[in-house]
Short mmCIF file of C-alpha atoms in Angstrom, two decimals:
data_model
loop_
_atom_site.label_atom_id
_atom_site.label_comp_id
_atom_site.label_asym_id
_atom_site.label_seq_id
_atom_site.Cartn_x
_atom_site.Cartn_y
_atom_site.Cartn_z
CA MET A 1 -70.21 -59.95 32.00
CA LEU A 2 -68.92 -62.72 34.30
CA ARG A 3 -67.32 -61.79 37.59
CA SER A 4 -64.07 -63.53 36.72
CA ASP A 5 -63.80 -61.61 33.44
CA PHE A 6 -64.58 -58.41 35.31
CA GLU A 7 -61.91 -59.04 37.97
CA ASN A 8 -59.20 -60.07 35.46
CA HIS A 9 -59.74 -57.22 33.03
CA PRO A 10 -56.50 -55.26 32.13
CA LEU A 11 -58.10 -51.97 33.32
CA TRP A 12 -57.47 -52.87 36.98
CA GLU A 13 -53.79 -53.63 36.24
CA LEU A 14 -53.46 -50.15 34.70
CA LEU A 15 -55.01 -48.65 37.85
CA ARG A 16 -52.45 -50.48 40.00
CA GLU A 17 -49.60 -49.24 37.74
CA SER A 18 -50.84 -45.64 37.89
CA GLY A 19 -51.11 -45.88 41.68
CA ARG A 20 -47.51 -47.10 41.92
CA LEU A 21 -46.29 -44.27 39.66
CA VAL A 22 -48.19 -41.65 41.69
CA SER A 23 -46.53 -42.93 44.90
CA GLU A 24 -43.05 -42.77 43.34
CA ILE A 25 -43.60 -39.22 42.10
CA LEU A 26 -44.93 -38.08 45.49
CA ASP A 27 -41.84 -39.57 47.16
CA GLU A 28 -39.67 -37.23 45.10
CA GLY A 29 -41.22 -34.34 47.03
CA ASP A 30 -41.84 -31.87 44.15
CA PRO A 31 -44.66 -29.53 45.38
CA SER A 32 -45.56 -28.46 41.83
CA ASP A 33 -46.84 -31.99 41.02
CA VAL A 34 -49.16 -32.43 44.07
CA ALA A 35 -52.31 -30.75 42.63
CA SER A 36 -52.27 -32.75 39.37
CA LEU A 37 -51.47 -35.99 41.24
CA GLU A 38 -54.46 -35.45 43.59
CA VAL A 39 -56.78 -35.20 40.54
CA VAL A 40 -55.38 -38.51 39.24
CA SER A 41 -55.73 -40.14 42.72
CA ILE A 42 -59.39 -39.06 43.17
CA ILE A 43 -60.48 -40.36 39.77
CA GLN A 44 -58.47 -43.54 40.33
CA ALA A 45 -60.25 -44.10 43.70
CA HIS A 46 -63.60 -43.60 42.01
CA LEU A 47 -62.74 -46.33 39.47
CA TRP A 48 -61.57 -48.73 42.22
CA SER A 49 -64.92 -48.31 44.00
CA PHE A 50 -66.58 -50.18 41.10
CA HIS A 51 -64.04 -52.98 41.40
CA LYS A 52 -64.85 -53.45 45.13
CA GLN A 53 -68.58 -53.80 44.33
CA ARG A 54 -67.87 -56.43 41.66
CA ALA A 55 -69.80 -59.13 43.55
CA ARG A 56 -73.09 -57.33 43.03
CA ASN A 57 -72.67 -55.29 39.81
CA SER A 58 -70.22 -57.20 37.54
CA THR A 59 -73.13 -58.56 35.53
CA MET A 60 -74.20 -54.96 34.72
CA PHE A 61 -70.93 -54.30 32.79
CA THR A 62 -69.90 -55.11 29.24
CA ALA A 63 -66.42 -55.60 27.81
CA ARG A 64 -66.87 -52.49 25.64
CA MET A 65 -67.36 -50.27 28.72
CA LEU A 66 -64.13 -51.44 30.34
CA ILE A 67 -62.14 -51.29 27.05
CA ASP A 68 -63.07 -47.62 26.48
CA THR A 69 -62.04 -46.68 30.00
CA GLN A 70 -58.84 -48.74 29.62
CA ALA A 71 -57.90 -46.86 26.43
CA ALA A 72 -58.44 -43.50 28.16
CA TRP A 73 -56.51 -44.54 31.31
CA GLN A 74 -53.60 -45.82 29.19
CA GLY A 75 -52.78 -42.14 28.45
CA VAL A 76 -52.54 -41.46 32.20
CA VAL A 77 -50.06 -44.31 32.65
CA ASP A 78 -47.99 -43.20 29.63
CA HIS A 79 -47.65 -39.59 30.89
CA LEU A 80 -46.75 -40.73 34.42
CA THR A 81 -44.16 -43.15 33.02
CA SER A 82 -42.64 -40.32 30.95
CA ARG A 83 -42.58 -38.16 34.09
CA SER A 84 -40.70 -40.82 36.04
CA ALA A 85 -38.03 -41.04 33.29
CA ILE A 86 -35.38 -38.37 32.57
CA ASN A 87 -37.55 -35.66 31.06
CA PRO A 88 -36.78 -31.89 31.18
CA ASP A 89 -40.54 -31.15 30.78
CA ALA A 90 -41.69 -33.25 33.80
CA GLY A 91 -44.29 -30.76 35.08
CA ALA A 92 -46.08 -30.75 31.74
CA GLU A 93 -46.23 -34.57 31.75
CA VAL A 94 -48.00 -34.65 35.17
CA ALA A 95 -50.48 -32.00 34.01
CA ALA A 96 -51.14 -34.07 30.85
CA ALA A 97 -51.73 -37.16 33.02
CA ALA A 98 -54.36 -35.24 35.04
CA ALA A 99 -56.05 -34.11 31.79
CA SER A 100 -56.12 -37.74 30.53
CA ALA A 101 -57.70 -38.87 33.84
CA GLU A 102 -60.44 -36.25 33.44
CA LEU A 103 -61.09 -37.52 29.90
CA ALA A 104 -61.47 -41.03 31.38
CA LEU A 105 -64.50 -39.75 33.35
CA LEU A 106 -66.33 -39.28 30.02
CA THR A 107 -66.11 -43.03 29.42
CA LEU A 108 -67.93 -43.77 32.73
CA ALA A 109 -71.26 -42.42 31.43
CA PRO A 110 -72.65 -45.87 30.40
CA TRP A 111 -71.39 -47.55 33.64
CA PRO A 112 -74.23 -48.70 35.95
CA ARG A 113 -74.99 -46.95 39.28
CA LEU A 114 -75.86 -48.77 42.52
CA PHE A 115 -79.03 -47.41 44.06
CA ALA A 116 -79.24 -49.65 47.14
CA ALA A 117 -78.43 -47.77 50.33
CA PRO A 118 -75.96 -50.30 51.74
CA ALA A 119 -74.16 -50.65 48.45
CA GLU A 120 -74.00 -46.90 47.90
CA ALA A 121 -72.77 -46.36 51.44
CA GLU A 122 -70.16 -49.04 50.95
CA ARG A 123 -69.10 -47.41 47.66
CA GLU A 124 -68.83 -43.98 49.26
CA GLN A 125 -66.91 -45.51 52.17
CA THR A 126 -64.51 -47.06 49.68
CA ILE A 127 -64.04 -43.76 47.88
CA PHE A 128 -63.51 -41.98 51.23
CA GLU A 129 -60.94 -44.51 52.35
CA ASP A 130 -59.11 -44.23 49.08
CA LEU A 131 -59.17 -40.45 49.35
CA LEU A 132 -57.83 -40.65 52.88
CA GLU A 133 -55.06 -42.92 51.65
CA ALA A 134 -54.25 -40.49 48.84
CA GLN A 135 -54.30 -37.59 51.34
CA ARG A 136 -52.01 -39.55 53.63
CA LEU A 137 -49.62 -40.16 50.79
CA SER A 138 -49.72 -36.45 49.84
CA ILE A 139 -49.04 -35.43 53.47
CA ALA A 140 -46.21 -37.92 53.64
CA SER A 141 -44.82 -36.57 50.40
CA LEU A 142 -45.06 -33.03 51.72
CA GLY A 143 -43.35 -34.16 54.94
CA ILE A 144 -40.58 -35.70 52.94
CA SER A 145 -40.28 -32.55 50.85
CA HIS A 146 -40.28 -30.44 54.02
CA GLY A 147 -37.59 -32.64 55.53
CA HIS A 148 -35.48 -32.40 52.42
CA LEU A 149 -35.99 -28.65 52.35
CA ARG A 150 -35.05 -28.34 56.03
CA GLU A 151 -31.94 -30.40 55.46
CA GLU A 152 -31.00 -28.23 52.51
CA ILE A 153 -31.61 -25.07 54.57
CA ASP A 154 -29.49 -26.43 57.43
CA GLU A 155 -26.74 -27.36 54.99
CA PHE A 156 -26.97 -23.93 53.40
CA ILE A 157 -26.78 -22.21 56.82
CA GLU A 158 -23.85 -24.39 57.82
CA GLU A 159 -22.07 -23.70 54.49
CA THR A 160 -22.81 -19.99 54.80
CA THR A 161 -21.43 -19.90 58.31
CA ARG A 162 -18.32 -21.77 57.22
CA VAL A 163 -17.79 -19.45 54.25
CA LYS A 164 -18.35 -16.41 56.51
CA ASP A 165 -15.77 -17.67 59.01
CA GLU A 166 -13.31 -18.40 56.23
CA ALA A 167 -13.94 -14.95 54.71
CA ILE A 168 -13.43 -13.25 58.07
CA ALA A 169 -10.23 -15.20 58.65
CA GLU A 170 -9.03 -14.43 55.10
CA LEU A 171 -9.92 -10.77 55.59
CA SER A 172 -7.97 -10.64 58.85
CA SER A 173 -5.01 -12.32 57.19
CA THR A 174 -5.28 -9.98 54.21
CA THR A 175 -5.45 -6.98 56.53
CA ALA A 176 -2.33 -8.11 58.33
CA ARG A 177 -0.55 -8.71 55.05
CA ALA A 178 -1.72 -5.30 53.80
CA VAL A 179 -0.26 -3.60 56.88
CA THR A 180 2.99 -5.46 56.38
CA LEU A 181 2.98 -4.68 52.67
CA GLU A 182 2.32 -1.01 53.40
CA GLY A 183 5.43 -0.86 55.56
CA GLN A 184 7.40 -2.66 52.87
CA LEU A 185 6.11 -0.26 50.23
CA VAL A 186 7.14 2.73 52.31
CA ASN A 187 10.62 1.25 52.69
CA GLN A 188 10.78 0.39 48.99
CA ALA A 189 9.64 3.93 48.06
CA ALA A 190 12.42 5.40 50.16
CA ARG A 191 14.93 3.05 48.55
CA VAL A 192 13.61 3.89 45.07
CA ASP A 193 13.87 7.63 45.77
CA SER A 194 17.43 7.18 46.94
CA ALA A 195 18.26 5.03 43.90
CA VAL A 196 16.70 7.57 41.56
CA ASP A 197 18.73 10.38 43.10
CA ARG A 198 21.92 8.36 42.75
CA ALA A 199 21.00 7.39 39.17
CA GLU A 200 20.37 11.02 38.23
CA ALA A 201 23.68 12.10 39.69
CA THR A 202 25.49 9.24 37.95
CA THR A 203 23.70 10.01 34.66
CA SER A 204 24.68 13.68 34.84
CA GLU A 205 28.29 12.75 35.51
CA LEU A 206 28.34 10.19 32.69
CA ARG A 207 26.71 12.64 30.30
CA LYS A 208 29.35 15.26 31.09
CA LYS A 209 32.15 12.70 30.63
CA ASP A 210 30.56 11.54 27.38
CA ASP A 211 30.26 15.11 26.05
CA ASP A 212 33.89 15.86 26.92
CA ALA A 213 35.05 12.62 25.32
CA TRP A 214 32.94 13.31 22.21
CA GLU A 215 34.34 16.82 21.78
CA ALA A 216 37.90 15.54 22.23
CA TRP A 217 37.32 12.73 19.72
CA VAL A 218 35.78 15.14 17.20
CA ALA A 219 38.71 17.53 17.51
CA GLU A 220 41.20 14.68 17.13
CA ALA A 221 39.25 13.23 14.18
CA ARG A 222 39.15 16.65 12.51
CA VAL A 223 42.92 17.01 12.85
CA LYS A 224 43.47 13.49 11.48
CA PHE A 225 41.04 14.14 8.66
CA ASP A 226 42.82 17.35 7.68
CA GLU A 227 46.20 15.63 7.85
CA ARG A 228 45.00 12.71 5.74
CA PHE A 229 42.86 14.50 3.18
CA ASP A 230 44.73 17.78 2.58
CA PRO A 231 47.34 16.04 0.38
CA LEU A 232 44.56 14.26 -1.41
CA LEU A 233 42.70 17.53 -1.96
CA ASN A 234 45.86 19.18 -3.29
CA GLU A 235 46.46 16.21 -5.58
CA ILE A 236 42.86 16.32 -6.75
CA GLY A 237 43.18 20.08 -7.40
CA SER A 238 46.34 19.61 -9.49
CA LYS A 239 44.73 16.75 -11.42
CA LEU A 240 41.65 18.89 -11.96
CA THR A 241 43.84 21.70 -13.37
CA ILE A 242 45.54 19.24 -15.71
CA ALA A 243 42.17 17.86 -16.76
CA GLN A 244 40.88 21.36 -17.49
CA GLU A 245 43.95 22.09 -19.60
CA ARG A 246 43.45 18.83 -21.49
CA LEU A 247 39.81 19.68 -21.93
CA THR A 248 40.77 23.04 -23.38
CA GLU A 249 43.18 21.30 -25.76
CA LEU A 250 40.48 18.81 -26.72
CA GLU A 251 38.03 21.63 -27.38
CA LYS A 252 40.66 23.38 -29.53
CA THR A 253 41.37 20.10 -31.35
CA GLU A 254 37.65 19.59 -31.81
CA GLY A 255 37.37 23.08 -33.34
CA GLU A 256 40.26 22.34 -35.68
CA PHE A 257 38.70 19.01 -36.58
CA LYS A 258 35.38 20.69 -37.30
CA ALA A 259 37.16 23.31 -39.42
CA LEU A 260 39.01 20.61 -41.35
CA ALA A 261 35.82 18.62 -41.75
CA SER A 262 34.00 21.73 -42.99
CA ALA A 263 36.81 22.59 -45.40
CA SER A 264 36.96 18.98 -46.59
CA ALA A 265 33.20 18.91 -47.12
CA ALA A 266 33.33 22.20 -49.01
CA ASP A 267 36.21 20.91 -51.17
CA LYS A 268 34.31 17.69 -51.87
CA LEU A 269 31.21 19.63 -52.91
CA ALA A 270 33.38 21.94 -55.04
CA GLY A 271 34.80 18.84 -56.78
CA HIS A 272 31.26 17.70 -57.63
CA TYR A 273 30.42 21.13 -59.02
CA LYS A 274 33.69 21.12 -61.02
CA LYS A 275 32.82 17.76 -62.52
CA GLU A 276 29.32 19.05 -63.37
CA ALA A 277 30.79 22.22 -64.98
CA ASP A 278 33.33 20.27 -67.03
CA SER A 279 30.73 17.80 -68.30
CA GLY A 280 28.30 20.63 -69.15
CA ARG A 281 30.95 22.60 -71.01
CA SER A 282 32.00 19.45 -72.91
CA TYR A 283 28.38 18.69 -73.92
CA GLY A 284 27.87 22.34 -74.93
CA ILE A 285 30.95 22.39 -77.18
CA ARG A 286 29.88 19.13 -78.80
CA LEU A 287 26.38 20.46 -79.44
CA TYR A 288 27.79 23.70 -80.83
CA ILE A 289 30.02 21.74 -83.20
CA GLY A 290 27.10 19.48 -84.18
CA GLY A 291 24.86 22.54 -84.80
CA VAL A 292 27.48 24.22 -86.98
CA ALA A 293 28.00 20.97 -88.91
CA ALA A 294 24.23 20.60 -89.40
CA LEU A 295 24.02 24.22 -90.51
CA LEU A 296 26.78 23.66 -93.06
CA LEU A 297 25.17 20.49 -94.32
CA GLY A 298 21.83 22.32 -94.66
CA ALA A 299 23.44 25.21 -96.54
CA ILE A 300 25.04 22.97 -99.22
CA PRO A 301 21.72 21.92 -100.89
CA LEU A 302 20.46 25.49 -100.62
CA VAL A 303 23.59 26.86 -102.32
CA LEU A 304 23.45 24.19 -105.01
CA SER A 305 19.77 24.94 -105.59
CA ALA A 306 20.43 28.69 -105.75
CA PHE A 307 23.27 28.48 -108.29
CA GLY A 308 22.17 25.42 -110.24
CA ILE A 309 18.59 26.41 -111.23
CA PRO A 310 18.30 27.14 -115.05
CA HIS A 311 16.01 29.80 -116.55
CA GLU A 312 13.50 27.24 -117.68
CA ILE A 313 12.54 24.68 -114.96
CA SER A 314 10.21 21.87 -115.64
CA SER A 315 7.68 20.58 -113.13
CA SER A 316 9.78 17.53 -112.28
CA GLU A 317 12.82 19.70 -111.64
CA TRP A 318 10.75 21.94 -109.35
CA GLN A 319 9.98 18.93 -107.17
CA GLU A 320 13.68 18.15 -106.85
CA VAL A 321 14.33 21.77 -105.96
CA ALA A 322 11.60 21.66 -103.30
CA ILE A 323 13.05 18.48 -101.80
CA ARG A 324 16.51 20.04 -101.60
CA LEU A 325 15.08 23.13 -99.94
CA SER A 326 13.16 21.00 -97.45
CA ILE A 327 16.28 19.01 -96.56
CA GLY A 328 18.17 22.25 -96.06
CA ALA A 329 15.42 23.64 -93.89
CA LEU A 330 15.48 20.50 -91.72
CA PHE A 331 19.25 20.76 -91.25
CA VAL A 332 18.88 24.42 -90.37
CA THR A 333 16.22 23.51 -87.76
CA ALA A 334 18.42 20.75 -86.31
CA ALA A 335 21.35 23.16 -86.16
CA THR A 336 19.16 25.68 -84.36
CA VAL A 337 18.07 23.09 -81.72
CA ALA A 338 21.64 21.82 -81.23
CA ILE A 339 23.00 25.34 -80.80
CA LYS A 340 20.19 26.17 -78.31
CA LEU A 341 20.95 23.03 -76.25
CA GLY A 342 24.64 23.86 -76.39
CA ALA A 343 23.87 27.33 -75.03
CA ASP A 344 21.84 25.79 -72.16
CA PHE A 345 24.65 23.42 -71.27
CA PHE A 346 27.14 26.31 -71.34
CA ARG A 347 24.87 28.33 -69.05
CA GLU A 348 24.48 25.46 -66.53
CA ALA A 349 28.22 24.76 -66.71
CA THR A 350 28.88 28.43 -65.95
CA LYS A 351 26.61 28.24 -62.85
CA ALA A 352 28.32 25.04 -61.65
CA LYS A 353 31.72 26.65 -62.13
CA ARG A 354 30.61 29.69 -60.13
CA MET A 355 29.38 27.41 -57.31
CA GLU A 356 32.70 25.56 -57.41
CA LEU A 357 34.60 28.79 -56.97
CA GLU A 358 32.25 29.92 -54.20
CA MET A 359 32.65 26.64 -52.28
CA ARG A 360 36.44 26.72 -52.66
CA THR A 361 36.44 30.31 -51.44
CA ILE A 362 33.78 30.28 -48.69
CA GLY A 363 34.57 26.78 -47.25
CA PRO A 364 38.01 27.64 -45.82
CA PHE A 365 36.72 31.02 -44.69
CA LEU A 366 33.79 29.53 -42.75
CA SER A 367 36.05 26.94 -41.09
CA THR A 368 37.91 29.79 -39.34
CA VAL A 369 34.80 31.53 -38.02
CA ALA A 370 34.26 30.90 -34.28
CA ASP A 371 30.58 31.83 -34.19
CA ARG A 372 28.85 28.60 -35.22
CA THR A 373 25.46 30.30 -35.38
CA GLU A 374 26.64 32.64 -38.13
CA VAL A 375 28.31 29.72 -39.92
CA ASP A 376 25.06 27.74 -39.86
CA ARG A 377 23.10 30.75 -41.08
CA VAL A 378 25.49 31.28 -44.03
CA GLN A 379 25.43 27.58 -44.92
CA LEU A 380 21.61 27.59 -44.86
CA ALA A 381 21.61 30.66 -47.12
CA ILE A 382 23.96 28.90 -49.57
CA VAL A 383 21.80 25.77 -49.61
CA GLU A 384 18.64 27.86 -50.14
CA SER A 385 20.24 29.83 -52.97
CA VAL A 386 21.45 26.65 -54.70
CA PHE A 387 18.77 24.04 -54.11
CA GLY A 388 15.82 26.32 -53.46
CA GLN A 389 15.59 27.07 -57.24
CA GLY A 390 16.40 23.56 -58.46
CA TYR A 391 12.80 22.91 -59.56
CA SER A 392 11.78 26.46 -60.50
CA ILE A 393 10.80 27.36 -64.04
CA GLN A 394 13.52 29.47 -65.62
CA ASN A 395 12.65 32.51 -67.71
CA VAL A 396 13.68 31.88 -71.29
CA ASP A 397 13.66 34.44 -74.06
CA ALA A 398 11.27 32.94 -76.58
CA LYS A 399 12.55 35.11 -79.41
CA ASP A 400 15.66 32.93 -79.91
CA GLU A 401 13.43 29.87 -80.36
CA THR A 402 10.83 31.37 -82.64
CA VAL A 403 12.95 33.47 -85.01
CA ASN A 404 14.63 30.58 -86.76
CA VAL A 405 11.51 28.53 -86.93
CA THR A 406 9.58 31.45 -88.32
CA ALA A 407 12.32 32.08 -90.85
CA VAL A 408 12.23 28.45 -91.95
CA GLY A 409 8.45 28.60 -92.22
CA SER A 410 8.63 31.79 -94.33
CA LEU A 411 11.22 30.15 -96.54
CA LEU A 412 9.02 27.13 -97.03
CA ASP A 413 6.02 29.29 -97.79
CA SER A 414 8.01 31.26 -100.41
CA LEU A 415 9.23 28.09 -102.06
CA THR A 416 5.65 26.70 -102.13
CA LYS A 417 4.34 29.86 -103.81
CA LEU A 418 7.23 29.78 -106.27
CA PHE A 419 6.52 26.15 -107.07
CA LYS A 420 2.81 26.83 -107.62
CA THR A 421 3.53 29.83 -109.89
CA THR A 422 5.95 27.87 -112.03
CA SER A 423 3.55 24.95 -112.34
CA GLY A 424 0.72 27.24 -113.41
CA SER A 425 2.78 28.90 -116.10
#
């Protein structure tokens, strides 16, 4: 590699940049960064020793050697640059820069070594001078840090002294004010006690005056109330007496009205029963008349047949006789049914008439009874006796219905036997 290429390689510019950054960081005076920065400075001085021997060993280097070391040292510069910027994790960046510098040592393995005594001595001298320079910078940085720390301590002592003096002065002032305030409080307590005593006396006097005034007002109000409301009470009592009398009259009128209503209802029901009795009696008489008429009409052919039959009767004449007897028997049966229905109508009409008389008799009597419970019980008994048997089966003597029919049947049987005997002869 040519000497000019060796001298102008970007690696040496990175070394200058890292040196500048190390100086700036040391000037800040942070003791925590000194150890890591010394590692970076020693390795940097070792690299610069090769640059100072460039006249004799530049031809022993290749571009690849310098490029590898440049790539490794670029990390050192990046971490130091990040440390110089506003970074809350500054200590970690310096430690990372030292670690990157140690990694750069691994790239120096293929670099040539100078074995000549003068050259080696010169190289060691260069390294020693660089180390001395780095040590000087570290000492200067520590001096700066110590100066800053001393200034801060002096400022802190001065501020503490000032604050102590102010606190003592404030305490003295506060003590004086407290003494003054204590006297004022004692005076105020005495005044408050006196005011409380006067207030209690005044309150007792006002309470007594208020109680006397209240009792007087109550007595006066009671007298006025009695004077104002006694006439009203008397008037209310008289009106109440009149109202009670009117109520008694209304109750009496109500009883009379109920009695009239009960009598009217009984009379109305009696009228319905009278109408039912009259219509039943009318139907019964008509049926009786119809039954008698049918009986007479049935007897005419029987009488004619009985008195008009000759001694010798032919078969054709016997048929005519049988027809006449049959017609008579039918009229007799119709008369029997009509008379039976007439009897039923007469019986129902008699019951309706009896209920009419009972309602006309009991209705006015019940309207005068004061005990409404007994009246209700009697009315329920009447309703049960009347309507409780409205759908019951009535006992009927079957003999009245079977005698006539049996007689008609016997008559027909006799006529049939007579007809058969005559026909056979």
